[in-house]
Amino acid sequence: MNELLEKAKKIKCLICDVDGVLSDGLLHIDNHGNELKSFHVQDGMGLKLLMAAGIQVAIITTAQNNVVDHRMEQLGITHYYKGQVDKRNAYQHLKETLGLQDEEFAYIGDDLPDLPLIQQVGLGVAVGNAVPQVLEFADWRTERTGGRGAVRELCDLILNAQNKAELAITGYLKQ
């Protein structure tokens, strides 16, 4: 746990996947072909608290749809990379944009497209229901599953490791 907290202390940007991480991974498609997704409000609050504490949030996802676009807009996420089958290019662009090093990033994922970044960043995290290949290489596994509070669990870990929980709450309430 000490090594985990040491890694979390260095984080200046959290990167999240969407399907299976911010959403539960289930695709609901209506009879018109419209895709619907479920997002947990506690995950969204965790991301807002990170941002209120001065920690950057980014999304790198293979998904490309209006539902995700709308949710990212609701959350105020500006570092949003969609349609990224190979997520390494978006990550490199984000690193250059923010001027950060690998050890200053955390990434949370659930499946094979997430594996390269989980292995590269300073804190690679798997949601509780991630595939075995991701679990094998992650620094930490959340107790909660994707779309069910896993992201909030990680946000709380980062804020507590950096002693920024109170700052985050104060900053959020001033918005």
Coordinates of C-alpha atoms in Angstrom, one line a residue:
M1 CA 0.0 0.0 0.0
N2 CA 2.9 2.4 0.7
E3 CA 4.2 2.0 -2.9
L4 CA 0.7 2.7 -4.2
L5 CA 0.4 5.8 -2.1
E6 CA 3.8 7.0 -3.2
K7 CA 2.8 6.6 -6.9
A8 CA -0.5 8.4 -6.2
K9 CA 1.2 11.3 -4.6
K10 CA 2.9 12.1 -8.0
I11 CA -0.2 12.2 -10.1
K12 CA -1.0 15.4 -11.9
C13 CA -3.4 13.9 -14.5
L14 CA -5.8 11.1 -14.4
I15 CA -6.7 9.5 -17.8
C16 CA -9.9 7.4 -18.0
D17 CA -11.2 5.0 -20.6
V18 CA -15.0 5.2 -21.1
D19 CA -16.6 1.8 -22.0
G20 CA -16.3 -0.5 -19.0
V21 CA -14.7 2.2 -16.8
L22 CA -16.8 5.3 -16.7
S23 CA -19.7 3.3 -18.1
D24 CA -20.6 -0.3 -17.1
G25 CA -19.6 -1.6 -20.5
L26 CA -23.2 -2.5 -21.5
L27 CA -24.5 -1.2 -24.8
H28 CA -28.2 -0.4 -24.9
I29 CA -29.3 0.1 -28.5
D30 CA -32.8 1.2 -29.3
N31 CA -34.8 0.1 -32.3
H32 CA -33.6 3.1 -34.2
G33 CA -29.9 2.2 -33.7
N34 CA -29.3 4.9 -31.0
E35 CA -26.8 3.8 -28.4
L36 CA -27.3 4.6 -24.7
K37 CA -24.9 4.3 -21.9
S38 CA -25.1 4.5 -18.1
F39 CA -22.7 6.6 -16.1
H40 CA -22.4 6.7 -12.3
V41 CA -22.8 10.1 -10.8
Q42 CA -20.2 9.3 -8.1
D43 CA -17.6 8.8 -10.8
G44 CA -18.4 12.2 -12.3
M45 CA -18.2 13.8 -8.9
G46 CA -14.8 12.2 -8.3
L47 CA -13.5 13.7 -11.6
K48 CA -14.9 17.1 -10.7
L49 CA -13.2 16.9 -7.3
L50 CA -9.9 16.1 -8.9
M51 CA -10.2 19.1 -11.2
A52 CA -11.2 21.3 -8.3
A53 CA -8.0 20.3 -6.6
G54 CA -5.9 21.2 -9.7
I55 CA -5.4 17.7 -11.0
Q56 CA -6.0 17.4 -14.7
V57 CA -8.5 14.9 -16.1
A58 CA -8.3 13.4 -19.6
I59 CA -10.4 10.8 -21.5
I60 CA -8.9 8.5 -24.2
T61 CA -11.4 6.2 -25.6
T62 CA -12.1 4.0 -28.6
A63 CA -15.7 5.1 -28.5
Q64 CA -17.1 7.7 -30.8
N65 CA -20.7 8.7 -30.1
N66 CA -22.8 11.7 -29.0
V67 CA -23.7 10.1 -25.6
V68 CA -20.0 10.2 -24.6
D69 CA -19.5 13.7 -26.1
H70 CA -22.5 15.0 -24.1
R71 CA -21.2 13.4 -20.8
M72 CA -17.7 14.9 -21.3
E73 CA -19.2 18.3 -21.9
Q74 CA -21.3 18.0 -18.7
L75 CA -18.2 17.2 -16.7
G76 CA -16.2 20.0 -18.3
I77 CA -13.5 17.7 -19.6
T78 CA -11.4 19.4 -22.2
H79 CA -8.7 16.8 -22.8
Y80 CA -11.0 14.4 -24.7
Y81 CA -9.6 12.0 -27.3
K82 CA -12.3 9.8 -29.0
G83 CA -12.0 7.1 -31.6
Q84 CA -8.5 6.1 -30.4
V85 CA -8.0 2.4 -31.3
D86 CA -4.3 2.8 -30.5
K87 CA -4.3 5.1 -27.5
R88 CA -0.6 5.7 -27.4
N89 CA -0.7 8.5 -30.0
A90 CA -3.3 10.4 -28.0
Y91 CA -1.3 9.8 -24.8
Q92 CA 1.9 11.2 -26.4
H93 CA -0.1 14.3 -27.6
L94 CA -1.5 14.8 -24.0
K95 CA 2.0 14.4 -22.5
E96 CA 3.3 17.1 -24.8
T97 CA 0.3 19.4 -24.2
L98 CA 0.5 19.2 -20.5
G99 CA 4.3 19.0 -20.3
L100 CA 4.2 16.0 -17.9
Q101 CA 6.2 12.8 -17.5
D102 CA 4.9 9.3 -17.4
E103 CA 5.1 9.0 -13.6
E104 CA 2.8 12.0 -13.3
F105 CA -0.1 10.2 -15.0
A106 CA -2.6 7.6 -13.8
Y107 CA -4.6 5.6 -16.2
I108 CA -7.7 3.5 -15.4
G109 CA -8.9 0.8 -17.8
D110 CA -10.6 -2.5 -18.2
D111 CA -9.6 -4.2 -21.4
L112 CA -6.9 -4.9 -24.0
P113 CA -6.9 -1.4 -25.7
D114 CA -5.9 0.0 -22.2
L115 CA -3.0 -2.3 -21.6
P116 CA -0.2 -0.2 -23.3
L117 CA -1.1 2.9 -21.2
I118 CA -1.6 0.9 -18.0
Q119 CA 2.0 -0.3 -18.4
Q120 CA 3.5 3.1 -19.4
V121 CA 2.0 5.5 -16.8
G122 CA 3.2 6.0 -13.3
L123 CA 0.0 4.5 -11.8
G124 CA -1.8 1.9 -13.9
V125 CA -5.2 0.9 -12.5
A126 CA -7.7 -1.8 -13.4
V127 CA -11.4 -1.6 -12.5
G128 CA -12.6 -4.5 -10.4
N129 CA -14.0 -6.4 -13.3
A130 CA -11.1 -5.9 -15.8
V131 CA -10.0 -8.7 -18.0
P132 CA -7.2 -10.9 -16.6
Q133 CA -4.5 -9.5 -18.9
V134 CA -5.1 -6.0 -17.6
L135 CA -5.3 -7.2 -14.0
E136 CA -1.9 -8.8 -14.4
F137 CA -0.1 -5.6 -15.3
A138 CA -2.1 -3.0 -13.2
D139 CA -0.5 -1.5 -10.1
W140 CA -3.8 -1.6 -8.4
R141 CA -7.3 -3.0 -8.8
T142 CA -10.3 -1.1 -7.5
E143 CA -12.9 -2.9 -5.4
R144 CA -15.7 -1.4 -7.4
T145 CA -16.4 -2.3 -11.0
G146 CA -16.5 -0.2 -14.1
G147 CA -19.4 2.2 -14.3
R148 CA -20.2 1.5 -10.6
G149 CA -17.8 3.8 -8.7
A150 CA -14.4 2.5 -9.7
V151 CA -13.3 5.9 -11.0
R152 CA -14.5 7.6 -7.8
E153 CA -12.5 5.1 -5.7
L154 CA -9.3 6.0 -7.7
C155 CA -10.1 9.8 -7.4
D156 CA -10.4 9.5 -3.6
L157 CA -7.1 7.5 -3.4
I158 CA -5.3 10.2 -5.4
L159 CA -6.8 13.1 -3.4
N160 CA -6.1 11.4 0.0
A161 CA -2.5 10.4 -1.0
Q162 CA -1.9 14.1 -1.9
N163 CA -3.7 15.5 1.2
K164 CA -6.0 17.4 -1.2
A165 CA -9.4 16.0 -0.2
E166 CA -10.4 19.1 1.7
L167 CA -9.1 21.4 -1.0
A168 CA -11.1 19.5 -3.6
I169 CA -14.3 19.8 -1.6
T170 CA -13.8 23.5 -0.9
G171 CA -12.9 24.2 -4.6
Y172 CA -15.9 22.2 -5.8
L173 CA -18.3 24.1 -3.5
K174 CA -17.0 27.5 -4.8
Q175 CA -17.9 26.6 -8.4

